[in-house]
Amino acid sequence: MSTTAFRRECVVTVFALLLVAAPPSQAADAVKITGVSVGLPTRSRPTDHNDPGVAKFGAWAPVYVSLEILSAVREPAELVLEAPDPDEVNTILVLPLDLNGIAPGRRVALQERGVVGYVRPAGRASEITVTVRTRTGEPLAVPHRVPLRPREPLQYVVLALGGAPAGFELPRPLLGGTEVGPLRSGRVEVAHIANFDDLPDHWFGYESADLLLLNTGTATDTFLTNLGEANTPDAIRRREALLEAIRRGGRIVIAVGENAHRVAQLSHLQPLLPYAIHPTEPARTTDVVGLDWSAAGSTQADIKSGVLGVKGGPPFKMANLIPAEKPARVVIPPPARPSKERPVIAAQKAWGLGRVTVIGFDLDGAPLADSPQRAEFWDWVLREGGAFRASLGGDGKPRPPGALTEEEDEAAVAIRLSNDAFDGVAVVSFGWIAVFIGLYLLLIGPVEYFFLQRILGRLELTWITFPIIVLTVSVLAYLTADAIKGHELRINKVDVVEIDPASHRLYGTTWLTIFSPKIDTYTIALTPNDGWGHPPLPTTIAAIGAPRAGRSGIVRRKYTIHATQATLADSLIDVPIQVWSTKALAANWSSHCATDKSASLVSADLIHPPADRSKVVGTFRHDLPVPALTDCVAFYGGMAYPLPGAVIVRGQPVRLVLDQGTPAVQWLQTHGQLENLLTRVQSYAERPGQRLAQRQQLPSLAGPLPLWSVLFHEGTLKNEEGVYARNASLRRLDQSWRLVPDNRDEVIVVGRVPPRRGAAEDVLCGPDSPSQLWLNNGPRDGGRTALPGIGRQETWVRLYLPVR
């Protein structure tokens, strides 16, 4: 036998032995993944095909999975979702899955069995891997890979629930002499969920939606029953997810017409409505009605008028809206044209941080679909029900549906860059790195050759000198980096806390960045701190960053997103961070607005004087575990009132004196420091038309963050050409819509806690910090381990004080 033949026989024998030794995968073909749809559905429901849903970069998106059972599965199973994060590290989410009892040959949509996955798209070309396995790790199906093309944050997404919007179109004005394309040249997009089982079962599943439209006219009775009446575990979970998404800053428009009598019976939906539906006469029938609404880009005194229906035409139903228990604003007829003789057609109120608008006729059928003014009215719905400036189409650049871009909103980038600037950690510029690389190449090339050839005359010594040079330079580089970067763990954290005594809730948003002095893995969780609300509610935490290619790196690093039956993404397990590298994260958390002794954190006794209902008098106080809030400003009735001394001391009543106010928008444009925040982002600071002097006066990244332009972003924007909203991923924090003259049912007070720097445990987990950081163990593990290293903390607080 030849040597070649012998080698061939050896290879075949070894391969055969490996096949025999390999454990049998008898279950690998028990299940077939027939379809995966990522994002909010664009059709009536996700199908067995890989329908591309609507998902945004950096926002949680639901994942709908369909299976075909090929053989009986009798043991507990798991659904595994694997996707890269912004640092191209793979995340793993594992959800329990019960397939026992499903007959072979049957197809199953997992959302119908209460299982919806979630991913957070990290780039313009993400790929998600879906796997079904047993709890012991045995595969039950061939892995299914799905490419994902997320939209940029600037995309304005309207999600219709129940019925599909009728005749949805928007005005097409001239922009630069050219007519704007349909739906703001593709910058506005519509998604639709018609089946209740397809609703996300966690509140953050709605993150990609900028405006929710609940259309009750053509919604099925099953949809309405599950939404407002059913008490099954799945119905409760999905209903609470929707309500919580609104409480945490979502915007929803509820249209009630044909099914007004049915909506009036939905007990769980009634508290959400700004105006109630008349209990005995829920609807009236008419053939025509006149409408007035505020015009686009104008003051409230500018009105557009239209007619719904035709005299003598087909009749339609309108809901009879009556004042509810809690006050609400009437928006149709608009405040500029109040009339006691005309019925209320649309009203609006706050629901936690959210904005709820009810309209007394259907938006998913006639007569709106046939109205010649439907484009103008839909424009009003998006502006008045959602975000005024954001719904106008962002930067105005055309975006074909599904277009891939890498643009971020500068407000979010500015916060991330600020957190990424660590005191005492020098950043070596690329120019110096290039110089050192050049010197290194000279050393191991010409210098070494000259020394060995001309001085020693023995080139063979390069086998000794070359390793010595490499080792010496490597050690010097390490020691230099250690001296520059330090060897302490460093954490920067920013908290925004919203306190709403009317709903007895506290809402928190946290951004943090961890600087690791060594190669390590961290288990990361975040909870409300002691004294900042009780009891705490589940937290959601995720990695954030700039959009990347969206594929996992060459080294298959992974970490796990913790999930249980009740919670998802409340902690991240074994997150790898390289030496002298950072990891940026964001978290959303909440708690009830009380201490562990049931005492209220904020109390207010504010009333309208009987002689003048436009004024407000009274006192308020806070009992937050901080000595004082500084830089305090009150907002009421569209005006801004800096408080005397600008300080609110803990436990001391503050008598509200609203004299000599400034229009809120004027104050924000003057003192909101929008440019100070946005010019921290290089692309904004160097945008075309920016003056050289302005470019040279950039703020320090490590300086305090001026978050006025995040808390009231659209209020800080000037009404000038080329100025557009730059807070796309932070829209839920923007409460500019509440700064209107006719909102006289609340006083908003904003202040901040003086920034702190020092030992991480004292600064990030002490009483001044609203949130508590857990490293290397989670709340489920018991006691929290004290944080090592150095920390920096910034905190902003916004209070919503009710007026009686």
mmCIF file of N, CA and C in Angstrom, residues 394-443:
data_model
loop_
_atom_site.group_PDB
_atom_site.id
_atom_site.type_symbol
_atom_site.label_atom_id
_atom_site.label_comp_id
_atom_site.label_asym_id
_atom_site.label_seq_id
_atom_site.Cartn_x
_atom_site.Cartn_y
_atom_site.Cartn_z
ATOM 1 N N GLY A 394 -38.684 64.382 10.679
ATOM 2 C CA GLY A 394 -37.271 64.428 11.025
ATOM 3 C C GLY A 394 -36.516 65.437 10.202
ATOM 4 N N ASP A 395 -35.388 64.994 9.624
ATOM 5 C CA ASP A 395 -34.526 65.909 8.884
ATOM 6 C C ASP A 395 -35.027 66.224 7.487
ATOM 7 N N GLY A 396 -36.162 65.619 7.087
ATOM 8 C CA GLY A 396 -36.728 65.905 5.776
ATOM 9 C C GLY A 396 -36.104 65.147 4.637
ATOM 10 N N LYS A 397 -35.071 64.348 4.901
ATOM 11 C CA LYS A 397 -34.433 63.578 3.841
ATOM 12 C C LYS A 397 -35.295 62.371 3.487
ATOM 13 N N PRO A 398 -35.477 62.088 2.189
ATOM 14 C CA PRO A 398 -36.294 60.934 1.807
ATOM 15 C C PRO A 398 -35.710 59.641 2.362
ATOM 16 N N ARG A 399 -36.584 58.742 2.799
ATOM 17 C CA ARG A 399 -36.170 57.438 3.292
ATOM 18 C C ARG A 399 -37.107 56.386 2.709
ATOM 19 N N PRO A 400 -36.668 55.655 1.683
ATOM 20 C CA PRO A 400 -37.515 54.566 1.179
ATOM 21 C C PRO A 400 -37.768 53.568 2.293
ATOM 22 N N PRO A 401 -38.922 52.875 2.260
ATOM 23 C CA PRO A 401 -39.217 51.889 3.301
ATOM 24 C C PRO A 401 -38.102 50.857 3.411
ATOM 25 N N GLY A 402 -37.634 50.620 4.617
ATOM 26 C CA GLY A 402 -36.588 49.640 4.836
ATOM 27 C C GLY A 402 -35.193 50.126 4.510
ATOM 28 N N ALA A 403 -35.033 51.427 4.214
ATOM 29 C CA ALA A 403 -33.705 51.949 3.881
ATOM 30 C C ALA A 403 -32.762 51.780 5.070
ATOM 31 N N LEU A 404 -31.494 51.451 4.775
ATOM 32 C CA LEU A 404 -30.511 51.207 5.813
ATOM 33 C C LEU A 404 -29.651 52.446 6.009
ATOM 34 N N THR A 405 -29.594 52.958 7.227
ATOM 35 C CA THR A 405 -28.732 54.084 7.547
ATOM 36 C C THR A 405 -28.060 53.799 8.887
ATOM 37 N N GLU A 406 -27.126 54.631 9.241
ATOM 38 C CA GLU A 406 -26.434 54.464 10.511
ATOM 39 C C GLU A 406 -26.541 55.735 11.349
ATOM 40 N N GLU A 407 -27.600 56.516 11.152
ATOM 41 C CA GLU A 407 -27.751 57.764 11.879
ATOM 42 C C GLU A 407 -28.313 57.507 13.273
ATOM 43 N N GLU A 408 -27.763 58.208 14.239
ATOM 44 C CA GLU A 408 -28.272 58.173 15.604
ATOM 45 C C GLU A 408 -28.828 59.541 15.966
ATOM 46 N N ASP A 409 -29.625 59.575 17.017
ATOM 47 C CA ASP A 409 -30.088 60.857 17.511
ATOM 48 C C ASP A 409 -29.048 61.412 18.473
ATOM 49 N N GLU A 410 -28.691 62.686 18.256
ATOM 50 C CA GLU A 410 -27.560 63.273 18.962
ATOM 51 C C GLU A 410 -27.773 63.381 20.468
ATOM 52 N N ALA A 411 -29.013 63.515 20.923
ATOM 53 C CA ALA A 411 -29.248 63.643 22.364
ATOM 54 C C ALA A 411 -28.787 62.390 23.104
ATOM 55 N N ALA A 412 -29.127 61.229 22.569
ATOM 56 C CA ALA A 412 -28.698 59.978 23.201
ATOM 57 C C ALA A 412 -27.192 59.793 23.102
ATOM 58 N N VAL A 413 -26.613 60.162 21.966
ATOM 59 C CA VAL A 413 -25.164 60.033 21.792
ATOM 60 C C VAL A 413 -24.428 60.932 22.784
ATOM 61 N N ALA A 414 -24.939 62.147 23.005
ATOM 62 C CA ALA A 414 -24.285 63.074 23.928
ATOM 63 C C ALA A 414 -24.232 62.507 25.339
ATOM 64 N N ILE A 415 -25.307 61.878 25.789
ATOM 65 C CA ILE A 415 -25.308 61.276 27.125
ATOM 66 C C ILE A 415 -24.307 60.136 27.193
ATOM 67 N N ARG A 416 -24.268 59.308 26.143
ATOM 68 C CA ARG A 416 -23.332 58.184 26.142
ATOM 69 C C ARG A 416 -21.872 58.656 26.127
ATOM 70 N N LEU A 417 -21.583 59.682 25.337
ATOM 71 C CA LEU A 417 -20.217 60.193 25.274
ATOM 72 C C LEU A 417 -19.803 60.822 26.602
ATOM 73 N N SER A 418 -20.736 61.500 27.259
ATOM 74 C CA SER A 418 -20.425 62.093 28.555
ATOM 75 C C SER A 418 -20.091 61.011 29.574
ATOM 76 N N ASN A 419 -20.853 59.942 29.577
ATOM 77 C CA ASN A 419 -20.569 58.838 30.498
ATOM 78 C C ASN A 419 -19.264 58.130 30.160
ATOM 79 N N ASP A 420 -18.836 58.232 28.911
ATOM 80 C CA ASP A 420 -17.626 57.542 28.467
ATOM 81 C C ASP A 420 -16.366 58.344 28.783
ATOM 82 N N ALA A 421 -16.513 59.542 29.335
ATOM 83 C CA ALA A 421 -15.366 60.372 29.707
ATOM 84 C C ALA A 421 -15.105 60.185 31.201
ATOM 85 N N PHE A 422 -13.989 59.538 31.528
ATOM 86 C CA PHE A 422 -13.673 59.216 32.920
ATOM 87 C C PHE A 422 -12.558 60.120 33.431
ATOM 88 N N ASP A 423 -12.785 60.696 34.595
ATOM 89 C CA ASP A 423 -11.757 61.529 35.220
ATOM 90 C C ASP A 423 -10.537 60.668 35.537
ATOM 91 N N GLY A 424 -9.358 61.160 35.163
ATOM 92 C CA GLY A 424 -8.125 60.444 35.476
ATOM 93 C C GLY A 424 -7.751 59.370 34.486
ATOM 94 N N VAL A 425 -8.570 59.169 33.458
ATOM 95 C CA VAL A 425 -8.258 58.181 32.420
ATOM 96 C C VAL A 425 -7.990 58.945 31.133
ATOM 97 N N ALA A 426 -6.724 59.033 30.764
ATOM 98 C CA ALA A 426 -6.358 59.792 29.572
ATOM 99 C C ALA A 426 -6.698 59.012 28.320
ATOM 100 N N VAL A 427 -7.114 59.709 27.301
ATOM 101 C CA VAL A 427 -7.405 59.106 26.005
ATOM 102 C C VAL A 427 -6.258 59.446 25.059
ATOM 103 N N VAL A 428 -5.550 58.420 24.611
ATOM 104 C CA VAL A 428 -4.422 58.618 23.700
ATOM 105 C C VAL A 428 -4.967 58.759 22.288
ATOM 106 N N SER A 429 -4.620 59.850 21.621
ATOM 107 C CA SER A 429 -5.138 60.104 20.278
ATOM 108 C C SER A 429 -4.533 59.125 19.278
ATOM 109 N N PHE A 430 -5.227 58.953 18.170
ATOM 110 C CA PHE A 430 -4.757 58.044 17.131
ATOM 111 C C PHE A 430 -3.432 58.526 16.536
ATOM 112 N N GLY A 431 -3.230 59.847 16.533
ATOM 113 C CA GLY A 431 -1.979 60.372 15.991
ATOM 114 C C GLY A 431 -0.765 59.862 16.744
ATOM 115 N N TRP A 432 -0.837 59.870 18.094
ATOM 116 C CA TRP A 432 0.274 59.357 18.884
ATOM 117 C C TRP A 432 0.441 57.850 18.679
ATOM 118 N N ILE A 433 -0.667 57.135 18.566
ATOM 119 C CA ILE A 433 -0.571 55.688 18.331
ATOM 120 C C ILE A 433 0.130 55.418 17.003
ATOM 121 N N ALA A 434 -0.204 56.204 15.972
ATOM 122 C CA ALA A 434 0.440 56.023 14.671
ATOM 123 C C ALA A 434 1.938 56.310 14.758
ATOM 124 N N VAL A 435 2.315 57.331 15.548
ATOM 125 C CA VAL A 435 3.743 57.646 15.718
ATOM 126 C C VAL A 435 4.472 56.491 16.389
ATOM 127 N N PHE A 436 3.887 55.930 17.450
ATOM 128 C CA PHE A 436 4.543 54.829 18.158
ATOM 129 C C PHE A 436 4.635 53.584 17.277
ATOM 130 N N ILE A 437 3.615 53.335 16.469
ATOM 131 C CA ILE A 437 3.683 52.197 15.554
ATOM 132 C C ILE A 437 4.818 52.390 14.549
ATOM 133 N N GLY A 438 4.953 53.626 14.050
ATOM 134 C CA GLY A 438 6.033 53.904 13.111
ATOM 135 C C GLY A 438 7.401 53.702 13.746
ATOM 136 N N LEU A 439 7.572 54.188 15.013
ATOM 137 C CA LEU A 439 8.841 53.993 15.703
ATOM 138 C C LEU A 439 9.120 52.517 15.953
ATOM 139 N N TYR A 440 8.083 51.769 16.279
ATOM 140 C CA TYR A 440 8.249 50.324 16.510
ATOM 141 C C TYR A 440 8.704 49.617 15.232
ATOM 142 N N LEU A 441 8.116 49.968 14.115
ATOM 143 C CA LEU A 441 8.514 49.359 12.847
ATOM 144 C C LEU A 441 9.949 49.723 12.490
ATOM 145 N N LEU A 442 10.325 50.967 12.767
ATOM 146 C CA LEU A 442 11.715 51.352 12.525
ATOM 147 C C LEU A 442 12.664 50.553 13.404
ATOM 148 N N LEU A 443 12.277 50.312 14.665
ATOM 149 C CA LEU A 443 13.138 49.593 15.600
ATOM 150 C C LEU A 443 13.366 48.150 15.178
#
